CSV table of C-alpha atoms and ligand atoms in Angstrom, one decimal:
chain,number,residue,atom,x,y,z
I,1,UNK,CA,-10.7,21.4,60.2
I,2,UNK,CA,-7.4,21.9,59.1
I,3,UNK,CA,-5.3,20.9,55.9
I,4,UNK,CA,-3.8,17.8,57.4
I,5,UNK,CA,-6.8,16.9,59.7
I,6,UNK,CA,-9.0,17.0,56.0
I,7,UNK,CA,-5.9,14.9,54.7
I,8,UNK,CA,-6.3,12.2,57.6
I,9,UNK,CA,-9.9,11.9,57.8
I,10,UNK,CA,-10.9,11.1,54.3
I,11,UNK,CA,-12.3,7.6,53.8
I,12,UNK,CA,-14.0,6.0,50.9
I,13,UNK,CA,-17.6,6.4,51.6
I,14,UNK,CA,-20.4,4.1,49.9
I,15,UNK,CA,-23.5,5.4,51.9
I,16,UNK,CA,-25.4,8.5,52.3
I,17,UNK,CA,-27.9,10.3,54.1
I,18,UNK,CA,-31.0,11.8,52.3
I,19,UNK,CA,-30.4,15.1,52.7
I,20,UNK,CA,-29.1,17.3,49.9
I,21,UNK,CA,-26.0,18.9,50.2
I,22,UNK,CA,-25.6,22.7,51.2
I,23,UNK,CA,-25.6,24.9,48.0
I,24,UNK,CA,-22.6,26.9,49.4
I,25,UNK,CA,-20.7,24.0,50.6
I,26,UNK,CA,-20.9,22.3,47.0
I,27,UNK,CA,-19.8,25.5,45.5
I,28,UNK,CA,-16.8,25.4,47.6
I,29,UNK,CA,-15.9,22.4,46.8
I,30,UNK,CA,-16.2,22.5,43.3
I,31,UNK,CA,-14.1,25.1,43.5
I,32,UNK,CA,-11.1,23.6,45.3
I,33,UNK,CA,-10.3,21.5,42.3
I,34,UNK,CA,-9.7,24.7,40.3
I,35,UNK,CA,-6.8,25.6,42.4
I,36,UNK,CA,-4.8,21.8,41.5
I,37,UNK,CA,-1.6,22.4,39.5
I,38,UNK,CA,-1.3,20.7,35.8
I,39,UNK,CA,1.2,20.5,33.1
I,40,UNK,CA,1.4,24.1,31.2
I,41,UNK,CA,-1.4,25.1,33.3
I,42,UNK,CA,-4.0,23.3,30.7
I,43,UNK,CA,-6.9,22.8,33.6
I,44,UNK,CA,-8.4,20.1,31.3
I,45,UNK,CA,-10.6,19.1,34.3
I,46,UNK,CA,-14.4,19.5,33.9
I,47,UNK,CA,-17.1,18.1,36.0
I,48,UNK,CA,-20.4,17.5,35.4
I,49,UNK,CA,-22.6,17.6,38.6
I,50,UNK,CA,-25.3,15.0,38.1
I,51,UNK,CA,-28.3,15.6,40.6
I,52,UNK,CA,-31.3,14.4,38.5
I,53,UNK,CA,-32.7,11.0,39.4
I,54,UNK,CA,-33.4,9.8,36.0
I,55,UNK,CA,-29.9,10.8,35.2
I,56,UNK,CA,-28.6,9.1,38.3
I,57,UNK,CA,-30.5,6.1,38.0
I,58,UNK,CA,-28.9,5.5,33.9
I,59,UNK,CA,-25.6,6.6,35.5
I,60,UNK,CA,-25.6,4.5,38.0
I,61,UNK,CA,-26.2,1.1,35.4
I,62,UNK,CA,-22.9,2.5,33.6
I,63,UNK,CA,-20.9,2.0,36.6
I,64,UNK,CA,-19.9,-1.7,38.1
I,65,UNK,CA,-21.7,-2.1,41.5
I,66,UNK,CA,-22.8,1.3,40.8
I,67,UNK,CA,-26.1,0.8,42.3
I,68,UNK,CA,-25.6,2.7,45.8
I,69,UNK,CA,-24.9,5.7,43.2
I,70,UNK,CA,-28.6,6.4,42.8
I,71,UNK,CA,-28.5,7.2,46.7
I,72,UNK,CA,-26.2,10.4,46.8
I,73,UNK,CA,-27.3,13.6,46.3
I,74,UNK,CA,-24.8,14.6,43.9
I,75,UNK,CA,-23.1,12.7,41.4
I,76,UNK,CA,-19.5,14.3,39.6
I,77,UNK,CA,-18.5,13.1,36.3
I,78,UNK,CA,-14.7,14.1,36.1
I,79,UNK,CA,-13.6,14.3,32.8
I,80,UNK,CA,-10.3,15.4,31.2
I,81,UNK,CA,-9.5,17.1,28.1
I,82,UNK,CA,-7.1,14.8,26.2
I,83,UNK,CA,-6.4,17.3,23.2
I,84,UNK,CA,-5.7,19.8,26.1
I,85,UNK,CA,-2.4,17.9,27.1
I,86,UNK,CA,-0.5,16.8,23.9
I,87,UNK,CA,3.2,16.8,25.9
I,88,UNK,CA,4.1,13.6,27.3
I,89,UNK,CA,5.5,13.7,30.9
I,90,UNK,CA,9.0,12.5,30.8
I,91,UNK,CA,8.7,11.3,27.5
I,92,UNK,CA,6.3,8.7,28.2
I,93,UNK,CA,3.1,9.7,30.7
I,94,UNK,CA,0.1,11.6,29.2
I,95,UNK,CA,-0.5,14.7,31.6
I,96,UNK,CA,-4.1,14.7,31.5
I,97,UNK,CA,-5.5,12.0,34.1
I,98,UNK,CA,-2.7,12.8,36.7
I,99,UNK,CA,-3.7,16.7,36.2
I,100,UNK,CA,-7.7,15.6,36.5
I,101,UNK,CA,-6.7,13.5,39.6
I,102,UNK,CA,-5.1,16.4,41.2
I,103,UNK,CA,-7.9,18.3,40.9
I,104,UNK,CA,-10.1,15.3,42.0
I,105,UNK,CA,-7.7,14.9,45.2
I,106,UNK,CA,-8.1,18.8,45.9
I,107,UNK,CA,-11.8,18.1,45.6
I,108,UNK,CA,-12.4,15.2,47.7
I,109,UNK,CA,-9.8,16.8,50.7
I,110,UNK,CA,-12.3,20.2,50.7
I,111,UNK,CA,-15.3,17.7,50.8
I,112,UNK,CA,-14.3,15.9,53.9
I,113,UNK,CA,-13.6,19.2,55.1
I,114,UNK,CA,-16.7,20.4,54.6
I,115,UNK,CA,-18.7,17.0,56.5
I,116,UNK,CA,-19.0,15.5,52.7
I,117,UNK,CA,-18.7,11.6,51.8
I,118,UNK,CA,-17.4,10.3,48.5
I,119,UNK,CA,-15.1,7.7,47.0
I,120,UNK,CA,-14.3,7.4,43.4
I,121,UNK,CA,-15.2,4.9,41.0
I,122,UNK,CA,-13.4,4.0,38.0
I,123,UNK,CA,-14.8,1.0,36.6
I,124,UNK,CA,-17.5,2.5,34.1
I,125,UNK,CA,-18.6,2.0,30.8
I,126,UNK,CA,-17.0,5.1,29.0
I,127,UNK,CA,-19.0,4.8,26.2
I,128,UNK,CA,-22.4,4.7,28.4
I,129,UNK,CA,-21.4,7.3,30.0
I,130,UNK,CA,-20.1,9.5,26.9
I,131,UNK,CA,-23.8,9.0,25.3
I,132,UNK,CA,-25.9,10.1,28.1
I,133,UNK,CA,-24.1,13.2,29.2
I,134,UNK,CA,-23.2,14.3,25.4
I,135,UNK,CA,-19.5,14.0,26.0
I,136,UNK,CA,-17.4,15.0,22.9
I,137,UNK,CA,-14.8,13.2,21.1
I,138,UNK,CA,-11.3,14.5,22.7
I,139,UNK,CA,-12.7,14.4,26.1
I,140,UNK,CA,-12.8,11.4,28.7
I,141,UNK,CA,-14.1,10.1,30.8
I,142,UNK,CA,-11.7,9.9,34.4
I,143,UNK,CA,-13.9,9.5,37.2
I,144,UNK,CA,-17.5,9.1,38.7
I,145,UNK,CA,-17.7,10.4,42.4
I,146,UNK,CA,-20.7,10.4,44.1
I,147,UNK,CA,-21.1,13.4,47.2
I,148,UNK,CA,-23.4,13.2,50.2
I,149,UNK,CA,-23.6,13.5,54.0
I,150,UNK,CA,-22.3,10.2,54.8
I,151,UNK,CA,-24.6,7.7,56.7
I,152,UNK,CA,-22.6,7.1,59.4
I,153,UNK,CA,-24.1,3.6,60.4
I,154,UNK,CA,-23.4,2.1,57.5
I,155,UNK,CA,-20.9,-0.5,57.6
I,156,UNK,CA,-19.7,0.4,53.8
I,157,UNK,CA,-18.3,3.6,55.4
I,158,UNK,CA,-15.6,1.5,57.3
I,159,UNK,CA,-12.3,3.1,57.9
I,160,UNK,CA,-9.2,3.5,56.0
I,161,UNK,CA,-6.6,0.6,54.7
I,162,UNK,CA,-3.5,0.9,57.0
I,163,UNK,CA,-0.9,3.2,55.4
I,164,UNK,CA,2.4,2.3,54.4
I,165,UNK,CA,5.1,3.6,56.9
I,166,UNK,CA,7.1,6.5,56.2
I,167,UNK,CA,10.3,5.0,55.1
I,168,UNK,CA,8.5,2.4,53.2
I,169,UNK,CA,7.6,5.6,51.1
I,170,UNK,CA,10.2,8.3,51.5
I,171,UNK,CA,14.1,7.1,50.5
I,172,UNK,CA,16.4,10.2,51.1
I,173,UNK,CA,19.5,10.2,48.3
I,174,UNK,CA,18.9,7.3,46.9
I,175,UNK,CA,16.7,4.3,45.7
I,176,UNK,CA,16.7,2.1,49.1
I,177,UNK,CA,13.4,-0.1,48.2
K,1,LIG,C1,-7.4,6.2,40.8
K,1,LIG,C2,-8.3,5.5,41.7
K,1,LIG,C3,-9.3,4.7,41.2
K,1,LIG,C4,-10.2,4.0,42.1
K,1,LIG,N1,-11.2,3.3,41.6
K,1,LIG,C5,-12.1,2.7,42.4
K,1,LIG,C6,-13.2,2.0,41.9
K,1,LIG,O1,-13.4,1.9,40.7
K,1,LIG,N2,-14.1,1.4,42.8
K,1,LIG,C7,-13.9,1.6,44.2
K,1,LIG,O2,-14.7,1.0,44.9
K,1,LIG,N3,-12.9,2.3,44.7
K,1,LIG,C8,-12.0,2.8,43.8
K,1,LIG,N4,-11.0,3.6,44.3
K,1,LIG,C9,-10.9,3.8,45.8
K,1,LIG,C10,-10.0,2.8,46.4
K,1,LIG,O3,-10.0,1.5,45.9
K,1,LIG,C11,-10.5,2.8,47.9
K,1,LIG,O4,-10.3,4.1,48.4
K,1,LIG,C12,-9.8,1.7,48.7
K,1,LIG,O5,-10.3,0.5,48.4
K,1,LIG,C13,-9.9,2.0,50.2
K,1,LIG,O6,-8.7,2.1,50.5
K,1,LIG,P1,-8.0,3.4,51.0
K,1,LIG,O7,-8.2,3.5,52.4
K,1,LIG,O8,-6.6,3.2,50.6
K,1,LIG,O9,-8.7,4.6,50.2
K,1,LIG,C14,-10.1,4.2,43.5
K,1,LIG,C15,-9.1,5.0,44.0
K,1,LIG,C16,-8.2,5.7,43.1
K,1,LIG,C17,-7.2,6.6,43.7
């Protein structure tokens, strides 16, 4: 699959199949969010791969309508290190969680290329989370994704939103919104 094709194919996916995910497949797409660009080239990304059910089953109870978590292989904690990234973007935007979701986008593009389902989910209890993976102060707590095969049957693995159109994206000299 290509770079675009990997762009266009990614859905949210809620559902998985049983099966673990290949070791070598995982690896590489770990590995892709290494390679996202961030401001003064802090990396502050880290990702904990959650695969043990106990773990999954507490993480999951952190996590609104979290429950389906429990059912994917592998669960990523993406954190971000906010002491990492003290310079404000433009005077006003803390570099940190667009740097993490750069690396999460990389992540997620080199899991759909590899057959991989996932989605993210934001809406977690931070300080849930923060106790049961020993998560220090300075460091937080940006996304939970969850990684499987996805059960293609499932009707929570529907398709995408329609995009917006080009020009109701792209302006060219100007602000023409
Ligand atoms: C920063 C960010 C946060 C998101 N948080 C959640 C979330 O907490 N729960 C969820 O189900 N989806 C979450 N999503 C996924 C989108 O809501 C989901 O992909 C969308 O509903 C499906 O539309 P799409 O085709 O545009 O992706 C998040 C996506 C992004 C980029």
């Amino acid at each position: 699959m290509d770079v675009h094709e990997a762009i266009k194919a990614w859905k949210p996916c809620l559902a998985f199949q049983l099966r673990p995910l290949q070791e070598d497949a995982l690896q590489r797409v770990l590995n892709a969010a290494r390679f996202a660009s961030s401001a003064d080239s802090q990396q502050p990304w880290r990702f904990i791969v959650v695969r043990d059910e106990e773990s999954k089953r507490k993480l999951a109870q952190a996590v609104s309508k979290g429950h389906f978590l429990t059912k994917a292989p592998v669960v990523l904690v993406a954190l971000g290190v906010e002491e990492a990234s003290a310079a404000l973007l433009g005077g006003y935007m803390l570099a940190y969680p667009l740097d993490v979701a750069a690396s999460i986008q990389n992540l997620l593009i080199a899991a759909t290329a590899e057959g991989f389902g996932s989605c993210w989910c934001t809406e977690f209890r931070e300080d849930k989370l923060r106790e049961l993976f020993k998560i220090p102060e300075g460091v937080r707590v940006v996304g939970v994704l969850p990684l499987g095969y996805p059960d293609v049957a499932a009707p929570t693995n529907g398709g995408h939103t329609p995009r917006k159109t080009l020009s109701e994206i792209v302006g060219y000299e100007t602000y023409t919104w």
